[in-house]
Coordinates of C-alpha atoms in Angstrom, one line a residue:
M1 CA 276.9 180.5 297.4
N2 CA 276.3 183.6 295.1
S3 CA 279.4 185.3 294.0
S4 CA 279.8 189.1 293.6
S5 CA 279.4 188.9 289.8
E6 CA 276.3 186.8 290.1
V7 CA 274.8 189.3 292.5
K8 CA 275.4 192.2 290.1
T9 CA 273.5 190.4 287.3
E10 CA 270.4 190.2 289.4
K11 CA 267.5 192.6 289.2
S12 CA 267.1 195.2 291.8
I13 CA 265.6 194.0 295.1
A14 CA 262.5 196.0 294.4
D15 CA 261.7 193.7 291.4
M16 CA 262.5 190.4 293.1
S17 CA 260.2 188.0 294.8
S18 CA 260.4 187.6 298.6
S19 CA 262.2 184.2 298.2
S20 CA 264.9 185.5 295.8
I21 CA 265.5 188.5 298.0
S22 CA 266.0 186.1 300.9
N23 CA 268.4 183.9 299.0
I24 CA 270.6 186.7 297.9
K25 CA 270.7 188.2 301.4
S26 CA 271.6 184.8 302.7
G27 CA 274.4 184.5 300.3
V28 CA 275.8 187.9 301.2
T29 CA 275.7 186.9 304.9
T30 CA 277.8 183.8 304.4
C31 CA 280.4 185.4 302.2
N32 CA 280.7 188.5 304.3
S33 CA 283.4 187.6 306.8
N34 CA 283.2 191.2 308.1
E35 CA 286.9 191.7 307.7
S36 CA 287.3 195.3 306.7
R37 CA 290.0 196.2 304.2
T38 CA 292.4 198.4 306.2
S39 CA 295.9 199.3 305.2
T40 CA 298.7 197.5 307.0
S41 CA 301.5 199.6 305.6
G42 CA 300.9 202.8 307.5
G43 CA 302.5 201.8 310.8
I44 CA 301.0 200.7 314.1
W45 CA 299.8 204.3 315.0
N46 CA 298.2 205.0 311.6
N47 CA 296.5 201.7 311.6
F48 CA 295.2 202.3 315.0
V49 CA 293.8 205.7 314.0
D50 CA 292.3 204.3 310.8
S51 CA 290.5 201.6 312.7
F52 CA 288.1 204.2 314.1
K53 CA 287.0 205.2 310.5
P54 CA 283.7 203.9 309.2
A55 CA 283.7 200.3 308.2
I56 CA 284.1 199.6 304.5
P57 CA 281.1 197.6 303.2
E58 CA 281.8 194.5 301.2
E59 CA 281.5 194.8 297.4
T60 CA 278.6 192.4 297.3
L61 CA 276.6 194.8 299.4
T62 CA 277.5 198.1 297.6
S63 CA 276.5 196.5 294.3
M64 CA 272.9 196.0 295.3
N65 CA 270.5 198.8 294.4
I66 CA 267.8 198.6 297.1
D67 CA 266.1 201.9 296.3
D68 CA 264.8 201.3 292.8
N69 CA 261.1 201.6 292.2
R70 CA 260.0 201.2 295.8
E71 CA 261.3 201.3 299.4
L72 CA 261.7 198.1 301.4
T73 CA 259.0 197.4 304.0
D74 CA 260.0 197.7 307.6
I75 CA 260.4 194.0 308.0
E76 CA 262.4 193.6 304.8
R77 CA 264.7 196.3 306.0
I78 CA 265.1 194.7 309.4
N79 CA 265.9 191.3 307.7
Y80 CA 268.4 192.8 305.3
N81 CA 270.3 195.1 307.6
S82 CA 270.6 192.6 310.5
A83 CA 271.9 190.0 308.0
N84 CA 274.6 192.4 306.7
S85 CA 276.2 193.9 309.8
N86 CA 279.7 195.2 309.8
L87 CA 280.5 193.4 313.1
K88 CA 283.5 191.1 312.9
R89 CA 283.4 187.3 313.5
K90 CA 286.3 187.0 315.9
L91 CA 284.9 185.0 318.8
K92 CA 286.4 181.5 319.0
T93 CA 285.0 178.3 320.4
R94 CA 286.9 178.7 323.8
H95 CA 285.5 182.2 324.1
L96 CA 281.9 181.1 323.6
Q97 CA 282.2 178.0 325.9
M98 CA 283.7 180.0 328.8
I99 CA 281.2 182.9 328.2
S100 CA 278.3 180.4 328.3
I101 CA 279.6 178.9 331.5
G102 CA 280.6 182.0 333.5
S103 CA 278.8 185.0 331.9
S104 CA 276.0 185.1 334.4
I105 CA 278.0 184.2 337.5
G106 CA 277.8 187.6 339.1
S107 CA 276.2 189.6 341.9
G108 CA 272.8 187.9 341.2
L109 CA 274.2 184.5 342.3
L110 CA 277.0 185.5 344.7
V111 CA 275.1 188.3 346.5
G112 CA 271.5 188.5 345.5
S113 CA 270.8 184.9 346.5
G114 CA 271.2 186.1 350.1
G115 CA 268.0 188.1 349.8
A116 CA 266.2 185.2 348.2
L117 CA 267.4 183.0 351.1
K118 CA 266.1 185.5 353.6
T119 CA 262.6 185.6 352.2
G120 CA 262.2 182.1 350.7
G121 CA 264.2 180.0 353.0
P122 CA 266.5 177.1 351.8
A123 CA 263.6 175.1 350.3
G124 CA 262.2 178.2 348.6
V125 CA 265.6 179.0 347.1
M126 CA 266.0 175.5 345.7
I127 CA 262.5 175.5 344.3
G128 CA 262.9 178.9 342.7
W129 CA 266.3 178.2 341.1
I130 CA 265.5 174.7 339.9
V131 CA 262.2 175.7 338.3
M132 CA 263.8 178.7 336.6
A133 CA 266.7 176.5 335.6
S134 CA 264.3 174.2 333.6
C135 CA 262.8 177.3 332.0
V136 CA 266.3 178.7 331.1
Y137 CA 267.4 175.4 329.6
A138 CA 264.3 175.1 327.4
T139 CA 264.5 178.8 326.4
M140 CA 268.2 178.6 325.5
Q141 CA 267.6 175.5 323.3
G142 CA 265.1 177.5 321.3
L143 CA 267.5 180.4 321.1
G144 CA 270.2 178.0 320.0
E145 CA 268.1 176.8 317.1
L146 CA 267.4 180.3 315.9
A147 CA 270.9 181.7 316.5
V148 CA 272.7 178.8 314.6
T149 CA 270.2 179.1 311.7
F150 CA 270.3 182.9 311.7
P151 CA 273.6 184.2 313.1
I152 CA 272.6 187.8 312.6
S153 CA 273.2 191.1 314.4
G154 CA 270.9 191.8 317.3
G155 CA 269.9 188.2 318.0
F156 CA 266.7 187.8 319.9
N157 CA 265.3 191.3 319.5
V158 CA 265.5 190.8 315.7
Y159 CA 263.9 187.4 316.0
A160 CA 261.0 189.1 317.8
S161 CA 260.7 191.6 315.0
R162 CA 260.8 189.2 312.2
F163 CA 258.9 186.2 313.7
L164 CA 256.4 188.0 315.8
E165 CA 256.1 191.7 314.7
P166 CA 258.4 194.8 314.8
A167 CA 256.7 196.6 317.7
I168 CA 257.5 193.6 320.0
G169 CA 261.1 193.6 318.8
F170 CA 261.3 197.4 319.4
A171 CA 259.9 197.0 323.0
I172 CA 262.1 194.0 323.8
G173 CA 265.2 195.6 322.3
W174 CA 264.9 198.8 324.2
N175 CA 264.0 197.0 327.4
Y176 CA 267.0 194.8 327.1
F177 CA 269.2 197.8 326.4
M178 CA 267.9 199.6 329.5
Q179 CA 268.6 196.5 331.7
F180 CA 272.3 196.4 330.9
F181 CA 272.6 200.2 330.4
V182 CA 271.7 200.7 334.1
L183 CA 273.6 197.6 335.2
L184 CA 277.0 199.1 334.2
P185 CA 277.0 201.9 336.8
L186 CA 275.4 199.6 339.3
E187 CA 278.2 197.0 338.9
L188 CA 280.8 199.8 339.2
V189 CA 279.2 200.9 342.5
A190 CA 279.3 197.2 343.6
C191 CA 283.0 197.1 342.8
S192 CA 283.7 200.2 344.9
I193 CA 281.6 198.8 347.8
T194 CA 283.4 195.4 347.6
I195 CA 286.7 197.3 348.0
K196 CA 285.4 198.7 351.3
Y197 CA 285.6 195.2 352.7
W198 CA 289.3 195.8 353.1
N199 CA 289.3 199.5 353.8
K200 CA 286.1 201.4 354.7
D201 CA 287.9 204.8 354.7
I202 CA 288.5 204.8 350.9
N203 CA 286.5 207.2 348.8
S204 CA 284.2 205.0 346.7
D205 CA 284.5 207.3 343.6
V206 CA 288.3 206.7 343.4
F207 CA 287.7 203.0 342.6
V208 CA 284.7 203.8 340.4
I209 CA 287.0 205.7 338.1
I210 CA 289.7 203.0 338.2
F211 CA 287.2 200.2 337.3
W212 CA 285.5 202.4 334.7
L213 CA 288.8 203.1 333.0
A214 CA 289.5 199.3 333.0
I215 CA 286.2 198.6 331.3
V216 CA 286.7 201.4 328.8
F217 CA 290.1 200.0 327.9
I218 CA 288.7 196.5 327.4
T219 CA 285.8 197.6 325.3
L220 CA 288.1 199.6 322.9
L221 CA 289.9 196.3 322.2
G222 CA 286.9 195.2 320.2
V223 CA 285.0 191.9 320.3
K224 CA 288.2 189.8 320.6
G225 CA 289.2 191.9 323.6
Y226 CA 285.8 191.2 325.1
G227 CA 286.2 187.5 324.4
E228 CA 289.6 187.2 325.9
S229 CA 288.7 189.2 329.1
E230 CA 285.5 187.2 329.6
F231 CA 287.5 184.0 329.1
I232 CA 289.8 185.0 332.0
F233 CA 287.1 186.4 334.2
S234 CA 284.9 183.4 333.7
L235 CA 287.8 181.0 334.4
I236 CA 288.4 182.7 337.7
K237 CA 284.8 182.5 338.7
V238 CA 284.5 178.9 337.6
V239 CA 287.5 177.8 339.6
A240 CA 286.2 179.8 342.7
I241 CA 282.8 178.1 342.5
L242 CA 284.4 174.7 342.2
G243 CA 286.6 175.5 345.2
F244 CA 283.6 176.6 347.2
I245 CA 281.7 173.4 346.4
I246 CA 284.6 171.3 347.7
L247 CA 285.0 173.6 350.8
G248 CA 281.2 173.5 351.4
I249 CA 281.1 169.7 351.5
V250 CA 284.0 169.7 353.9
L251 CA 282.3 172.3 356.2
I252 CA 279.0 170.5 356.2
C253 CA 280.8 167.3 357.3
G254 CA 282.6 169.1 360.1
G255 CA 286.0 169.3 358.5
G256 CA 286.4 173.0 359.2
P257 CA 288.6 174.6 361.8
N258 CA 285.8 174.6 364.4
H259 CA 284.9 171.0 363.6
H260 CA 281.2 171.7 363.8
F261 CA 279.1 169.1 362.1
V262 CA 276.4 171.0 360.2
G263 CA 274.6 168.3 358.4
G264 CA 270.9 169.2 357.9
K265 CA 270.5 171.2 361.1
I266 CA 269.6 174.5 359.4
W267 CA 266.9 172.8 357.3
R268 CA 265.2 171.7 360.6
N269 CA 265.8 174.8 362.5
P270 CA 264.8 177.5 361.6
G271 CA 263.2 175.4 358.9
P272 CA 262.9 175.0 355.1
F273 CA 260.5 177.9 354.4
A274 CA 260.7 181.5 355.6
Y275 CA 257.3 183.0 354.4
G276 CA 255.5 180.0 353.0
F277 CA 254.3 180.1 349.4
K278 CA 254.6 183.9 349.1
G279 CA 258.3 183.6 350.1
V280 CA 258.8 180.9 347.5
A281 CA 257.2 183.2 344.9
T282 CA 259.8 185.9 345.7
T283 CA 262.7 183.7 344.7
F284 CA 261.6 183.3 341.1
V285 CA 262.5 186.8 340.0
T286 CA 265.8 186.7 341.9
A287 CA 266.6 183.4 340.2
A288 CA 265.7 185.0 336.9
F289 CA 268.0 187.9 337.6
S290 CA 270.9 185.6 338.6
Y291 CA 270.4 183.6 335.3
G292 CA 270.2 186.8 333.4
G293 CA 273.0 187.0 330.8
T294 CA 272.5 183.4 329.7
E295 CA 270.7 184.7 326.6
M296 CA 273.8 186.8 325.7
I297 CA 275.0 183.9 323.6
G298 CA 272.3 185.0 321.1
L299 CA 274.0 188.4 320.7
T300 CA 277.4 186.8 319.9
A301 CA 276.1 184.9 316.9
A302 CA 277.0 187.7 314.5
E303 CA 280.5 187.8 315.9
T304 CA 281.2 184.1 316.0
A305 CA 283.8 182.6 313.6
N306 CA 281.9 179.4 312.9
P307 CA 278.3 179.6 314.3
R308 CA 277.2 176.1 313.2
K309 CA 280.1 174.5 315.1
T310 CA 280.6 176.7 318.1
L311 CA 277.1 177.9 319.1
P312 CA 275.6 174.4 319.7
K313 CA 278.4 173.5 322.1
A314 CA 278.0 176.8 324.0
I315 CA 274.2 176.4 324.2
K316 CA 274.6 172.8 325.6
Q317 CA 277.0 174.1 328.2
V318 CA 274.0 175.9 329.8
F319 CA 272.8 172.5 331.3
W320 CA 276.1 171.9 333.1
R321 CA 276.4 175.5 334.3
I322 CA 272.9 175.3 335.8
A323 CA 273.4 171.9 337.4
L324 CA 276.9 172.5 338.7
F325 CA 277.5 176.1 339.4
Y326 CA 274.0 177.1 340.5
I327 CA 272.1 174.2 342.0
I328 CA 275.0 172.4 343.7
S329 CA 276.6 175.6 345.1
L330 CA 273.2 177.0 346.3
T331 CA 272.4 173.7 348.0
L332 CA 275.6 174.0 350.0
V333 CA 274.9 177.6 350.8
C334 CA 271.4 176.8 352.0
T335 CA 272.8 174.1 354.2
L336 CA 275.5 176.4 355.8
V337 CA 273.6 179.7 356.2
A338 CA 270.2 180.1 358.0
Y339 CA 267.6 182.3 356.5
N340 CA 267.3 184.3 359.7
D341 CA 270.9 185.3 359.7
D342 CA 271.1 189.0 360.4
R343 CA 273.9 189.5 357.9
L344 CA 271.6 188.6 355.0
I345 CA 269.9 191.7 353.4
G346 CA 267.8 192.5 350.4
A347 CA 268.1 190.7 347.1
S348 CA 269.0 194.0 345.3
S349 CA 271.9 194.7 347.6
V350 CA 275.4 195.2 346.0
D351 CA 277.2 194.8 349.4
A352 CA 279.5 191.8 349.1
T353 CA 279.6 191.4 352.9
A354 CA 276.0 190.3 352.6
S355 CA 276.9 187.4 350.2
P356 CA 275.8 184.1 351.6
F357 CA 278.9 182.6 350.1
V358 CA 281.1 184.8 352.3
I359 CA 278.8 184.3 355.3
A360 CA 279.1 180.5 354.9
I361 CA 282.9 180.7 354.9
V362 CA 282.9 183.0 358.0
N363 CA 280.6 180.6 359.8
G364 CA 283.0 177.8 359.1
G365 CA 285.7 179.6 361.0
I366 CA 288.1 179.9 358.1
K367 CA 290.3 183.0 358.2
G368 CA 291.6 184.6 355.0
L369 CA 289.2 182.8 352.7
P370 CA 286.5 185.5 353.1
S371 CA 288.9 188.0 351.5
V372 CA 289.5 185.5 348.6
M373 CA 285.8 185.2 348.1
N374 CA 285.3 188.9 348.1
A375 CA 288.1 189.2 345.5
V376 CA 286.1 186.7 343.4
I377 CA 283.0 188.8 343.8
L378 CA 285.0 191.8 342.7
V379 CA 286.0 189.9 339.5
A380 CA 282.5 188.8 339.0
V381 CA 280.9 192.2 339.2
L382 CA 283.7 193.7 337.0
S383 CA 282.9 190.9 334.5
V384 CA 279.2 191.7 334.5
G385 CA 280.1 195.4 334.0
N386 CA 282.2 194.4 331.0
A387 CA 279.4 192.2 329.6
S388 CA 277.0 195.1 330.2
V389 CA 278.9 197.3 327.7
Y390 CA 278.9 194.4 325.2
A391 CA 275.1 193.8 325.6
T392 CA 274.1 197.4 325.4
S393 CA 276.3 198.3 322.5
R394 CA 275.2 195.4 320.4
S395 CA 271.6 195.9 321.3
L396 CA 271.7 199.6 320.4
N397 CA 273.6 198.9 317.2
S398 CA 270.9 196.3 316.3
L399 CA 268.1 198.8 317.0
S400 CA 269.8 201.3 314.8
E401 CA 270.1 198.8 312.0
Q402 CA 266.4 198.1 312.3
G403 CA 265.5 201.8 312.1
M404 CA 264.4 201.8 315.7
A405 CA 267.1 204.1 317.0
P406 CA 268.9 207.1 315.6
K407 CA 271.1 206.1 312.6
W408 CA 274.3 207.5 314.1
T409 CA 274.1 205.2 317.1
G410 CA 274.7 202.3 314.7
Y411 CA 278.2 203.6 313.7
V412 CA 280.6 200.7 313.3
D413 CA 284.3 201.3 312.7
R414 CA 286.8 199.3 310.7
A415 CA 287.7 197.2 313.7
G416 CA 284.1 196.0 313.9
R417 CA 283.3 198.0 317.1
P418 CA 279.9 199.7 317.4
L419 CA 281.8 202.8 318.5
A420 CA 278.9 205.2 319.1
A421 CA 276.9 202.7 321.1
I422 CA 280.0 201.8 323.2
A423 CA 280.7 205.5 323.9
I424 CA 277.1 206.1 325.0
T425 CA 277.2 203.2 327.4
N426 CA 280.6 204.0 328.9
I427 CA 279.7 207.7 329.4
F428 CA 276.6 206.7 331.3
G429 CA 278.7 204.4 333.4
L430 CA 280.1 207.6 335.1
F431 CA 276.7 207.8 336.7
A432 CA 278.3 205.4 339.2
L433 CA 280.1 208.5 340.7
I434 CA 277.1 208.9 343.0
A435 CA 278.5 205.9 344.9
S436 CA 279.6 208.2 347.7
S437 CA 276.1 209.9 347.7
N438 CA 273.5 209.0 350.4
Q439 CA 270.9 208.8 347.6
Q440 CA 272.6 206.1 345.6
V441 CA 270.2 203.3 346.7
N442 CA 267.0 205.2 345.7
A443 CA 268.6 206.4 342.4
F444 CA 269.6 202.8 341.4
N445 CA 266.4 201.2 342.6
W446 CA 264.3 203.4 340.3
L447 CA 266.7 203.0 337.4
L448 CA 266.5 199.3 337.8
A449 CA 262.7 199.4 338.1
L450 CA 262.6 200.8 334.5
S451 CA 263.9 197.6 333.1
G452 CA 262.7 195.3 335.9
L453 CA 261.7 191.8 334.8
S454 CA 263.7 192.4 331.6
S455 CA 265.1 188.9 331.6
V456 CA 261.7 187.3 331.9
F457 CA 260.3 189.5 329.0
T458 CA 263.3 188.6 326.8
W459 CA 263.0 184.9 327.5
L460 CA 259.3 185.0 326.8
A461 CA 260.0 186.8 323.5
I462 CA 262.6 184.1 322.6
N463 CA 260.0 181.3 323.4
C464 CA 257.3 182.9 321.2
S465 CA 259.8 183.7 318.4
H466 CA 260.8 180.0 318.3
I467 CA 257.2 178.9 318.3
R468 CA 256.3 181.2 315.4
F469 CA 259.4 180.2 313.5
R470 CA 258.5 176.5 313.8
R471 CA 254.9 177.4 312.8
A472 CA 256.2 179.2 309.7
M473 CA 258.3 176.3 308.7
K474 CA 255.4 173.9 309.0
V475 CA 252.9 176.2 307.1
Q476 CA 255.5 176.8 304.3
G477 CA 256.2 173.1 303.9
R478 CA 259.8 173.4 305.1
S479 CA 261.6 170.5 306.7
L480 CA 263.5 170.6 310.0
N481 CA 266.3 168.8 308.1
E482 CA 267.2 172.2 306.7
L483 CA 268.2 173.4 310.2
P484 CA 271.9 173.1 311.2
Y485 CA 270.8 172.7 314.8
V486 CA 267.5 171.5 316.2
A487 CA 266.5 172.3 319.8
Q488 CA 266.8 169.3 322.0
S489 CA 263.6 170.3 323.8
G490 CA 261.8 170.9 320.6
V491 CA 259.0 173.4 320.1
W492 CA 257.3 172.0 323.2
G493 CA 260.2 173.3 325.3
S494 CA 259.4 176.8 324.1
Y495 CA 255.8 176.3 325.0
Y496 CA 256.9 175.2 328.5
G497 CA 259.2 178.1 328.9
A498 CA 256.6 180.6 327.7
I499 CA 254.0 179.3 330.2
L500 CA 256.5 179.4 333.0
N501 CA 257.6 182.9 332.2
V502 CA 254.0 184.1 332.2
L503 CA 253.4 182.4 335.6
V504 CA 256.5 184.2 337.0
L505 CA 255.1 187.5 335.8
I506 CA 251.8 186.7 337.6
A507 CA 253.6 185.7 340.8
Q508 CA 255.7 188.9 340.7
F509 CA 252.5 191.0 340.2
W510 CA 251.1 189.4 343.3
I511 CA 254.2 190.0 345.4
A512 CA 254.4 193.6 344.1
L513 CA 250.8 194.2 345.0
F514 CA 251.0 192.5 348.4
P515 CA 254.7 192.7 349.5
I516 CA 256.1 190.6 352.4
D517 CA 255.9 192.3 355.9
T518 CA 254.6 195.5 354.3
P519 CA 251.1 196.8 353.6
P520 CA 250.2 197.4 349.9
N521 CA 251.7 200.7 348.7
A522 CA 252.4 202.3 345.3
N523 CA 256.2 202.8 345.9
D524 CA 256.9 199.1 346.4
F525 CA 254.5 198.1 343.6
F526 CA 256.2 200.3 340.9
L527 CA 259.7 199.4 342.1
S528 CA 258.8 195.7 341.5
Y529 CA 256.6 196.0 338.4
L530 CA 257.4 199.3 336.6
G531 CA 259.1 197.3 333.9
F532 CA 255.8 196.0 332.6
P533 CA 254.0 199.4 331.9
V534 CA 257.3 200.6 330.4
L535 CA 257.4 197.7 328.1
L536 CA 253.8 198.2 327.2
A537 CA 254.4 201.9 326.6
S538 CA 257.3 201.1 324.3
W539 CA 255.1 198.7 322.2
L540 CA 252.4 201.4 322.0
F541 CA 254.8 204.1 321.0
Y542 CA 256.1 202.1 318.1
K543 CA 252.5 201.4 316.9
L544 CA 251.6 205.1 317.0
W545 CA 254.9 206.0 315.4
K546 CA 254.5 203.6 312.4
G547 CA 250.7 203.6 312.3
D548 CA 250.8 199.8 311.8
W549 CA 248.4 198.0 314.1
T550 CA 249.2 194.5 312.9
L551 CA 249.3 192.3 316.0
F552 CA 251.5 189.5 314.4
I553 CA 253.0 188.4 311.1
R554 CA 251.1 185.6 309.6
A555 CA 253.1 182.3 309.4
K556 CA 252.9 182.2 305.6
D557 CA 254.5 185.7 305.3
I558 CA 257.4 185.0 307.7
D559 CA 260.7 185.1 306.0
V560 CA 262.6 181.9 307.0
D561 CA 265.5 182.4 304.6
A562 CA 267.1 185.9 305.1
G563 CA 270.3 185.7 307.1
R564 CA 270.7 182.0 306.8
A565 CA 274.1 180.7 307.8
N566 CA 274.1 178.2 305.0
V567 CA 272.8 178.7 301.5
D568 CA 273.5 175.3 300.0
L569 CA 271.0 173.2 301.9
D570 CA 272.0 170.0 300.1
L571 CA 275.6 170.5 301.2
L572 CA 274.5 171.3 304.7
Q573 CA 272.4 168.1 305.0
Q574 CA 275.2 166.0 303.6
E575 CA 277.7 167.4 306.2
M576 CA 275.2 166.8 309.0
A577 CA 274.5 163.2 307.8
E578 CA 278.3 162.5 307.9
E579 CA 278.6 164.0 311.4
R580 CA 275.7 161.8 312.6
A581 CA 277.2 158.7 311.0
K582 CA 280.5 159.4 312.8
I583 CA 278.9 159.9 316.1
A584 CA 276.8 156.7 315.7
E585 CA 280.0 154.7 315.4
K586 CA 281.2 156.0 318.8
S587 CA 280.7 154.3 322.2
F588 CA 277.6 154.9 324.3
I589 CA 279.5 157.2 326.7
I590 CA 280.9 159.3 323.8
R591 CA 277.4 159.6 322.3
C592 CA 276.0 160.8 325.6
Y593 CA 278.8 163.3 326.0
R594 CA 278.2 164.7 322.5
F595 CA 274.5 164.9 323.1
W596 CA 274.9 167.0 326.3
C597 CA 278.1 168.8 325.4

């Protein structure tokens, strides 16, 4: 690894070859622990106040003269800034593992699945969630390979910029920002509506303010506060889902208070499908929405203490989360709740009383537990609101670092908080005060439409970024042995994920153009598909702004070194060989466990 003195003896970046620039940047990344040098002798209050001051760059960064002779190109600036972020590496293994397991258990699964059940039927729900689960698994494997190799600020939107081309990174980054930017006030409204389950006379705005203050407090604690809060939230959700799985099996077998044996009656009457193939097609986007947030692991890479050790474990947890918390729980829900139940409403609803999980418990004749499940839904939507601030603030900070957003929005303080981005997100969260308004549904529907299909676009960008990265490695004669983590599904998994995501976009276009039980109309079409023209407009705006009409970066020109987690490849390969040798000595069961976990 390059020391500070060695860096100072190098020529300016302007005179260096692309490979030497990459190596120096990589060295800076690994030695930069992002621990700002703040005084500890001024007392608790003074230290707290000082923590809001601008982050102090590391000496290795300030010694580099990047303005001599020429300016960096856009892609060089993106690679350099994203590799040298002032974010702090404070997320631990337990944080990442619990975030990976419970981060996306929210209203999409607990409430939105009811709308999918209504239009797709039980078989449609299972097909939609299983197919999208395979897509998510393959996509997260590709993301894991990129994130472990390049644990940089911004994650997947930076990968799109550097492995595809900057305009795509610009469009994906802003679309992802909008998705969670709008989601914060939506989740706050969902919290206030969930409270009404116990008392309908309460003014919704009162609890909007209470939950908003709670999220503001958590976000001001920094990344460690986010990690600890998500650890607790996710633990509650995981325990609740496990409890529901046990309860669901008991109810199906007739062990509930009413002793009604359910079996497979609902699958026979009213039947497995609600609206045939079109109904099944509607479940894919709802499933994608429920899996949304899985990719957030990529955003944590720049704030993870030991990316090479912790990220692979977190990525592998995706398989178990999909299998256990989604597929099994939804199988039970589809067996306990009929698709023609009048209590089921639209997939975009935030009303917890429409949750098929709650309806299943009510149908079982169990008193008291519906309130417990609603409390879990409250925790889930509060968790998603908290995660929304994390996602939007890190996305906006990354866009600023790449020169794709105003520079001031990338302000990072000495505690490693992207303070300006956090403030912008939290202030917009007060939009949730329209919770008591009669126009809240229309307002949120159109806001959500702006970033509709964002998860699918993001996953598609991850798939394509991984494919182009592998292509660049091959063209440049680089070996996969250099990578600290190799995707279990390989590059073909990314091809599979990309094809499936494109098919989902086509299916959604069909449903948007010819909605179920409604004649074709512009309102429904743009509510379902406005996200695509917005994404296209973002890409075109960047092209016009920069005047660069390059459609993609050639494989031979892609930088596969900048931001690398490990500079000494020989040492890395030696460590990995030792780890493989130790695992090979273990029993078959242990080897299987280490492969999947």
